């Protein structure tokens, strides 16, 4: 089975722009979560989706949003980018019957 | 708010030595605890998951224990190898994963 895929892998944007990141879960997985990883704050939870519904949300400003499609693919959007949004964004998926989360390779975002 | 702490932050050992990585958390109302491995610039690889009702979990050279009442977990890696060099992250699941900052391990050949 193919693992979790994330696109793009690398991205450079400037302050004030917006960005959309994509995550394709492992086939059959309906749960998807997103995390932000920075050297200063470590790994922080952004959102969790199940069957197109947001189940949980972390403590991030409203500039961070996400959605999940009927095929379980998920996207996250960051509007009005700030320098502090530079980070590795990780997506994870897991099947209904398990709790182990399987992570993708991440999208590295650099905001200049 | 759940706080997860990992000690030590970094560890360097000669090949063959056993590794002991510690994780502590502040709120014991958790569903499970997971240990992950992260190689530089890469995503996370799940190593072990311990349910809140379990005391330990084993996979090959890895053994993880959980003492929920005291808010502690320990990951043991037996007979370390250079390929074990990575950052090890502990994550507690209390409706979302809360991660520690990780322990960076270097195994010297």
PDB file of C-alpha atoms in Angstrom:
ATOM      1  CA  UNK A   1       0.000   0.000   0.000  1.00  0.00           C
ATOM      2  CA  UNK A   2       1.224   3.488  -0.757  1.00  0.00           C
ATOM      3  CA  UNK A   3       1.965   5.628   2.260  1.00  0.00           C
ATOM      4  CA  UNK A   4       0.660   9.082   3.087  1.00  0.00           C
ATOM      5  CA  UNK A   5       1.652  11.518   0.378  1.00  0.00           C
ATOM      6  CA  UNK A   6       1.973  15.261   0.723  1.00  0.00           C
ATOM      7  CA  UNK A   7       2.345  17.841  -2.001  1.00  0.00           C
ATOM      8  CA  UNK A   8       4.235  19.949  -2.613  1.00  0.00           C
ATOM      9  CA  UNK A   9       7.284  18.831  -0.651  1.00  0.00           C
ATOM     10  CA  UNK A  10       8.880  22.268  -0.602  1.00  0.00           C
ATOM     11  CA  UNK A  11       7.391  25.708  -0.961  1.00  0.00           C
ATOM     12  CA  UNK A  12       8.700  29.256  -0.778  1.00  0.00           C
ATOM     13  CA  UNK A  13       6.239  32.109  -0.307  1.00  0.00           C
ATOM     14  CA  UNK A  14       6.412  35.754   0.724  1.00  0.00           C
ATOM     15  CA  UNK A  15       4.663  37.434   3.612  1.00  0.00           C
ATOM     16  CA  UNK A  16       1.022  38.216   2.946  1.00  0.00           C
ATOM     17  CA  UNK A  17       0.534  35.461   0.386  1.00  0.00           C
ATOM     18  CA  UNK A  18      -1.627  32.426   0.942  1.00  0.00           C
ATOM     19  CA  UNK A  19      -0.755  28.764   0.500  1.00  0.00           C
ATOM     20  CA  UNK A  20      -2.596  25.464   0.104  1.00  0.00           C
ATOM     21  CA  UNK A  21      -1.029  22.160   1.101  1.00  0.00           C
ATOM     22  CA  UNK A  22      -2.390  18.778   0.100  1.00  0.00           C
ATOM     23  CA  UNK A  23      -2.434  15.413   1.851  1.00  0.00           C
ATOM     24  CA  UNK A  24      -3.500  12.067   0.396  1.00  0.00           C
ATOM     25  CA  UNK A  25      -4.058   9.468   3.135  1.00  0.00           C
ATOM     26  CA  UNK A  26      -3.373   5.781   2.889  1.00  0.00           C
ATOM     27  CA  UNK A  27      -6.115   4.057   0.930  1.00  0.00           C
ATOM     28  CA  UNK A  28      -9.000   3.159   3.231  1.00  0.00           C
ATOM     29  CA  UNK A  29      -8.071   5.634   5.959  1.00  0.00           C
ATOM     30  CA  UNK A  30     -10.837   8.117   6.710  1.00  0.00           C
ATOM     31  CA  UNK A  31      -9.099  10.036   9.514  1.00  0.00           C
ATOM     32  CA  UNK A  32      -6.558  12.721   8.760  1.00  0.00           C
ATOM     33  CA  UNK A  33      -4.725  15.090  11.059  1.00  0.00           C
ATOM     34  CA  UNK A  34      -2.340  17.977  10.462  1.00  0.00           C
ATOM     35  CA  UNK A  35       0.610  19.159  12.549  1.00  0.00           C
ATOM     36  CA  UNK A  36       3.040  22.040  12.405  1.00  0.00           C
ATOM     37  CA  UNK A  37       6.663  21.410  13.390  1.00  0.00           C
ATOM     38  CA  UNK A  38       9.062  24.265  14.175  1.00  0.00           C
ATOM     39  CA  UNK A  39      12.395  24.272  16.033  1.00  0.00           C
ATOM     40  CA  UNK A  40      10.996  26.572  18.708  1.00  0.00           C
ATOM     41  CA  UNK A  41       7.540  25.079  19.349  1.00  0.00           C
ATOM     42  CA  UNK A  42       8.080  21.487  18.295  1.00  0.00           C
ATOM     43  CA  UNK A  43       5.118  19.540  16.931  1.00  0.00           C
ATOM     44  CA  UNK A  44       1.738  21.178  17.402  1.00  0.00           C
ATOM     45  CA  UNK A  45      -1.685  19.864  16.467  1.00  0.00           C
ATOM     46  CA  UNK A  46      -3.606  21.847  13.842  1.00  0.00           C
ATOM     47  CA  UNK A  47      -6.764  19.894  12.929  1.00  0.00           C
ATOM     48  CA  UNK A  48      -8.318  16.467  12.633  1.00  0.00           C
ATOM     49  CA  UNK A  49     -10.842  15.361  10.028  1.00  0.00           C
ATOM     50  CA  UNK A  50     -13.026  12.300   9.688  1.00  0.00           C
ATOM     51  CA  UNK A  51     -15.363  11.700   6.755  1.00  0.00           C
ATOM     52  CA  UNK A  52     -15.266  15.349   5.645  1.00  0.00           C
ATOM     53  CA  UNK A  53     -15.998  16.660   9.156  1.00  0.00           C
ATOM     54  CA  UNK A  54     -13.556  18.524  11.361  1.00  0.00           C
ATOM     55  CA  UNK A  55     -13.470  16.632  14.647  1.00  0.00           C
ATOM     56  CA  UNK A  56     -10.877  18.649  16.538  1.00  0.00           C
ATOM     57  CA  UNK A  57      -8.963  21.864  16.150  1.00  0.00           C
ATOM     58  CA  UNK A  58      -5.779  23.093  17.789  1.00  0.00           C
ATOM     59  CA  UNK A  59      -4.958  26.554  19.087  1.00  0.00           C
ATOM     60  CA  UNK A  60      -4.038  28.268  15.864  1.00  0.00           C
ATOM     61  CA  UNK A  61      -5.399  31.557  14.482  1.00  0.00           C
ATOM     62  CA  UNK A  62      -8.223  31.607  11.962  1.00  0.00           C
ATOM     63  CA  UNK A  63      -5.697  32.120   9.146  1.00  0.00           C
ATOM     64  CA  UNK A  64      -5.207  28.358   9.315  1.00  0.00           C
ATOM     65  CA  UNK A  65      -8.043  26.369   7.822  1.00  0.00           C
ATOM     66  CA  UNK A  66      -8.558  22.945   6.379  1.00  0.00           C
ATOM     67  CA  UNK A  67     -10.993  20.652   4.713  1.00  0.00           C
ATOM     68  CA  UNK A  68     -11.429  17.038   3.727  1.00  0.00           C
ATOM     69  CA  UNK A  69     -12.951  15.724   0.546  1.00  0.00           C
ATOM     70  CA  UNK A  70     -15.188  12.714  -0.045  1.00  0.00           C
ATOM     71  CA  UNK A  71     -12.167  10.629  -1.119  1.00  0.00           C
ATOM     72  CA  UNK A  72     -10.515  11.457   2.262  1.00  0.00           C
ATOM     73  CA  UNK A  73      -7.887  13.684   0.699  1.00  0.00           C
ATOM     74  CA  UNK A  74      -7.300  16.763   2.782  1.00  0.00           C
ATOM     75  CA  UNK A  75      -6.049  20.257   2.218  1.00  0.00           C
ATOM     76  CA  UNK A  76      -4.938  22.949   4.586  1.00  0.00           C
ATOM     77  CA  UNK A  77      -4.793  26.609   3.754  1.00  0.00           C
ATOM     78  CA  UNK A  78      -2.854  29.396   5.400  1.00  0.00           C
ATOM     79  CA  UNK A  79      -3.845  32.916   4.454  1.00  0.00           C
ATOM     80  CA  UNK A  80      -1.868  36.118   4.966  1.00  0.00           C
ATOM     81  CA  UNK A  81       1.381  34.287   5.602  1.00  0.00           C
ATOM     82  CA  UNK A  82       3.722  35.471   8.350  1.00  0.00           C
ATOM     83  CA  UNK A  83       7.421  34.744   8.805  1.00  0.00           C
ATOM     84  CA  UNK A  84       6.558  32.579  11.801  1.00  0.00           C
ATOM     85  CA  UNK A  85       4.528  30.237   9.601  1.00  0.00           C
ATOM     86  CA  UNK A  86       7.778  28.824   8.217  1.00  0.00           C
ATOM     87  CA  UNK A  87       7.671  25.208   9.313  1.00  0.00           C
ATOM     88  CA  UNK A  88       7.406  21.572   8.359  1.00  0.00           C
ATOM     89  CA  UNK A  89       3.716  20.706   7.977  1.00  0.00           C
ATOM     90  CA  UNK A  90       2.966  17.065   8.594  1.00  0.00           C
ATOM     91  CA  UNK A  91      -0.139  15.107   7.763  1.00  0.00           C
ATOM     92  CA  UNK A  92      -1.098  11.765   9.268  1.00  0.00           C
ATOM     93  CA  UNK A  93      -3.836   9.235   8.564  1.00  0.00           C
ATOM     94  CA  UNK A  94      -5.167   6.172  10.338  1.00  0.00           C
ATOM     95  CA  UNK A  95      -7.840   3.525   9.797  1.00  0.00           C
ATOM     96  CA  UNK A  96     -11.074   3.294  11.788  1.00  0.00           C
ATOM     97  CA  UNK A  97      -9.910   0.116  13.503  1.00  0.00           C
ATOM     98  CA  UNK A  98      -6.572   1.393  14.761  1.00  0.00           C
ATOM     99  CA  UNK A  99      -5.080   4.310  16.630  1.00  0.00           C
ATOM    100  CA  UNK A 100      -1.526   4.306  15.278  1.00  0.00           C
ATOM    101  CA  UNK A 101      -1.098   7.361  13.096  1.00  0.00           C
ATOM    102  CA  UNK A 102       0.906   7.074   9.869  1.00  0.00           C
ATOM    103  CA  UNK A 103       2.726  10.224   8.895  1.00  0.00           C
ATOM    104  CA  UNK A 104       3.632  11.620   5.501  1.00  0.00           C
ATOM    105  CA  UNK A 105       7.042  13.128   4.664  1.00  0.00           C
ATOM    106  CA  UNK A 106       5.769  16.657   5.222  1.00  0.00           C
ATOM    107  CA  UNK A 107       5.712  19.912   3.294  1.00  0.00           C
ATOM    108  CA  UNK A 108       8.481  22.332   4.185  1.00  0.00           C
ATOM    109  CA  UNK A 109       7.196  25.912   3.901  1.00  0.00           C
ATOM    110  CA  UNK A 110       9.546  28.880   3.926  1.00  0.00           C
ATOM    111  CA  UNK A 111       8.037  32.341   4.228  1.00  0.00           C
ATOM    112  CA  UNK A 112      10.296  35.219   3.195  1.00  0.00           C
TER     113      UNK A 112
ATOM    114  CA  UNK B   1      -3.363  21.679  28.899  1.00  0.00           C
ATOM    115  CA  UNK B   2      -1.299  18.544  28.422  1.00  0.00           C
ATOM    116  CA  UNK B   3       2.444  19.093  28.808  1.00  0.00           C
ATOM    117  CA  UNK B   4       4.847  16.411  27.587  1.00  0.00           C
ATOM    118  CA  UNK B   5       8.498  16.441  28.604  1.00  0.00           C
ATOM    119  CA  UNK B   6      11.298  14.260  27.297  1.00  0.00           C
ATOM    120  CA  UNK B   7      14.588  13.753  29.069  1.00  0.00           C
ATOM    121  CA  UNK B   8      17.379  13.839  28.072  1.00  0.00           C
ATOM    122  CA  UNK B   9      17.226  16.197  25.095  1.00  0.00           C
ATOM    123  CA  UNK B  10      20.222  14.475  23.512  1.00  0.00           C
ATOM    124  CA  UNK B  11      22.129  11.264  24.049  1.00  0.00           C
ATOM    125  CA  UNK B  12      25.334   9.876  22.542  1.00  0.00           C
ATOM    126  CA  UNK B  13      26.318   6.261  23.153  1.00  0.00           C
ATOM    127  CA  UNK B  14      28.735   3.705  21.688  1.00  0.00           C
ATOM    128  CA  UNK B  15      27.294   0.950  19.535  1.00  0.00           C
ATOM    129  CA  UNK B  16      25.959  -1.973  21.547  1.00  0.00           C
ATOM    130  CA  UNK B  17      24.917   0.026  24.579  1.00  0.00           C
ATOM    131  CA  UNK B  18      21.289  -0.030  25.723  1.00  0.00           C
ATOM    132  CA  UNK B  19      19.287   3.185  25.406  1.00  0.00           C
ATOM    133  CA  UNK B  20      16.780   4.537  27.937  1.00  0.00           C
ATOM    134  CA  UNK B  21      14.553   7.422  26.865  1.00  0.00           C
ATOM    135  CA  UNK B  22      12.138   9.055  29.260  1.00  0.00           C
ATOM    136  CA  UNK B  23       8.820  10.777  28.730  1.00  0.00           C
ATOM    137  CA  UNK B  24       6.554  12.423  31.307  1.00  0.00           C
ATOM    138  CA  UNK B  25       3.105  13.971  30.919  1.00  0.00           C
ATOM    139  CA  UNK B  26       0.948  16.089  33.180  1.00  0.00           C
ATOM    140  CA  UNK B  27      -2.598  14.814  32.595  1.00  0.00           C
ATOM    141  CA  UNK B  28      -3.113  11.080  33.085  1.00  0.00           C
ATOM    142  CA  UNK B  29      -6.506  11.058  31.300  1.00  0.00           C
ATOM    143  CA  UNK B  30      -5.103   9.660  28.077  1.00  0.00           C
ATOM    144  CA  UNK B  31      -6.300   7.080  25.543  1.00  0.00           C
ATOM    145  CA  UNK B  32      -2.838   5.892  24.581  1.00  0.00           C
ATOM    146  CA  UNK B  33       0.796   6.879  24.228  1.00  0.00           C
ATOM    147  CA  UNK B  34       2.896   6.488  21.115  1.00  0.00           C
ATOM    148  CA  UNK B  35       6.611   6.549  20.452  1.00  0.00           C
ATOM    149  CA  UNK B  36       7.805   7.817  17.078  1.00  0.00           C
ATOM    150  CA  UNK B  37      11.128   8.082  15.336  1.00  0.00           C
ATOM    151  CA  UNK B  38      12.050  11.021  13.097  1.00  0.00           C
ATOM    152  CA  UNK B  39      15.056  11.138  10.809  1.00  0.00           C
ATOM    153  CA  UNK B  40      16.417  14.598   9.848  1.00  0.00           C
ATOM    154  CA  UNK B  41      14.040  16.460   7.533  1.00  0.00           C
ATOM    155  CA  UNK B  42      11.654  13.524   7.346  1.00  0.00           C
ATOM    156  CA  UNK B  43       8.240  12.573   8.633  1.00  0.00           C
ATOM    157  CA  UNK B  44       7.500  10.437  11.684  1.00  0.00           C
ATOM    158  CA  UNK B  45       7.608   6.663  11.866  1.00  0.00           C
ATOM    159  CA  UNK B  46       5.482   4.982  14.503  1.00  0.00           C
ATOM    160  CA  UNK B  47       7.476   2.610  16.717  1.00  0.00           C
ATOM    161  CA  UNK B  48       5.116   1.510  19.468  1.00  0.00           C
ATOM    162  CA  UNK B  49       1.635   2.332  20.719  1.00  0.00           C
ATOM    163  CA  UNK B  50       0.638   1.570  24.313  1.00  0.00           C
ATOM    164  CA  UNK B  51      -3.022   1.671  25.275  1.00  0.00           C
ATOM    165  CA  UNK B  52      -3.861   3.402  28.550  1.00  0.00           C
ATOM    166  CA  UNK B  53      -4.800   0.032  30.053  1.00  0.00           C
ATOM    167  CA  UNK B  54      -1.453  -1.556  29.171  1.00  0.00           C
ATOM    168  CA  UNK B  55       1.785  -1.486  31.145  1.00  0.00           C
ATOM    169  CA  UNK B  56       4.205  -2.224  28.318  1.00  0.00           C
ATOM    170  CA  UNK B  57       4.593  -3.028  24.644  1.00  0.00           C
ATOM    171  CA  UNK B  58       7.456  -4.750  22.841  1.00  0.00           C
ATOM    172  CA  UNK B  59       8.644  -4.875  19.257  1.00  0.00           C
ATOM    173  CA  UNK B  60      11.976  -6.479  18.480  1.00  0.00           C
ATOM    174  CA  UNK B  61      14.724  -4.582  20.313  1.00  0.00           C
ATOM    175  CA  UNK B  62      12.234  -1.951  21.487  1.00  0.00           C
ATOM    176  CA  UNK B  63      10.285  -2.040  24.716  1.00  0.00           C
ATOM    177  CA  UNK B  64       8.075   0.740  26.029  1.00  0.00           C
ATOM    178  CA  UNK B  65       6.531   0.945  29.467  1.00  0.00           C
ATOM    179  CA  UNK B  66       3.688   3.111  30.692  1.00  0.00           C
ATOM    180  CA  UNK B  67       2.827   4.196  34.221  1.00  0.00           C
ATOM    181  CA  UNK B  68      -0.278   6.275  33.667  1.00  0.00           C
ATOM    182  CA  UNK B  69      -0.826   7.127  37.318  1.00  0.00           C
ATOM    183  CA  UNK B  70       2.588   8.757  37.621  1.00  0.00           C
ATOM    184  CA  UNK B  71       2.494  10.193  34.094  1.00  0.00           C
ATOM    185  CA  UNK B  72       5.590   8.412  32.822  1.00  0.00           C
ATOM    186  CA  UNK B  73       6.709   6.274  29.923  1.00  0.00           C
ATOM    187  CA  UNK B  74      10.110   4.852  29.105  1.00  0.00           C
ATOM    188  CA  UNK B  75      11.421   3.576  25.794  1.00  0.00           C
ATOM    189  CA  UNK B  76      14.206   1.005  25.973  1.00  0.00           C
ATOM    190  CA  UNK B  77      16.282   0.182  22.916  1.00  0.00           C
ATOM    191  CA  UNK B  78      18.493  -2.852  23.392  1.00  0.00           C
ATOM    192  CA  UNK B  79      21.928  -3.290  21.800  1.00  0.00           C
ATOM    193  CA  UNK B  80      21.914   0.028  19.958  1.00  0.00           C
ATOM    194  CA  UNK B  81      23.176   0.292  16.373  1.00  0.00           C
ATOM    195  CA  UNK B  82      24.311   3.295  14.304  1.00  0.00           C
ATOM    196  CA  UNK B  83      21.049   2.996  12.344  1.00  0.00           C
ATOM    197  CA  UNK B  84      19.185   3.843  15.561  1.00  0.00           C
ATOM    198  CA  UNK B  85      20.536   7.397  15.363  1.00  0.00           C
ATOM    199  CA  UNK B  86      17.473   9.655  15.084  1.00  0.00           C
ATOM    200  CA  UNK B  87      15.156  11.823  17.144  1.00  0.00           C
ATOM    201  CA  UNK B  88      12.666   9.893  19.239  1.00  0.00           C
ATOM    202  CA  UNK B  89       9.351  11.544  20.043  1.00  0.00           C
ATOM    203  CA  UNK B  90       6.795  10.640  22.656  1.00  0.00           C
ATOM    204  CA  UNK B  91       3.149  11.590  22.011  1.00  0.00           C
ATOM    205  CA  UNK B  92       0.164  11.251  24.340  1.00  0.00           C
ATOM    206  CA  UNK B  93      -3.316  10.963  22.888  1.00  0.00           C
ATOM    207  CA  UNK B  94      -6.035  12.696  24.900  1.00  0.00           C
ATOM    208  CA  UNK B  95      -8.255  13.469  21.853  1.00  0.00           C
ATOM    209  CA  UNK B  96      -5.258  14.758  19.918  1.00  0.00           C
ATOM    210  CA  UNK B  97      -1.571  13.949  19.943  1.00  0.00           C
ATOM    211  CA  UNK B  98       0.538  16.138  22.220  1.00  0.00           C
ATOM    212  CA  UNK B  99       4.236  15.709  21.529  1.00  0.00           C
ATOM    213  CA  UNK B 100       7.336  16.084  23.598  1.00  0.00           C
ATOM    214  CA  UNK B 101      10.323  17.961  22.170  1.00  0.00           C
ATOM    215  CA  UNK B 102      12.136  14.701  21.504  1.00  0.00           C
ATOM    216  CA  UNK B 103      15.413  13.027  22.415  1.00  0.00           C
ATOM    217  CA  UNK B 104      18.103  13.133  19.733  1.00  0.00           C
ATOM    218  CA  UNK B 105      20.112   9.915  19.824  1.00  0.00           C
ATOM    219  CA  UNK B 106      23.545   9.389  18.282  1.00  0.00           C
ATOM    220  CA  UNK B 107      24.968   5.878  18.264  1.00  0.00           C
ATOM    221  CA  UNK B 108      28.718   5.907  17.596  1.00  0.00           C
ATOM    222  CA  UNK B 109      30.207   3.034  15.598  1.00  0.00           C
TER     223      UNK B 109
END
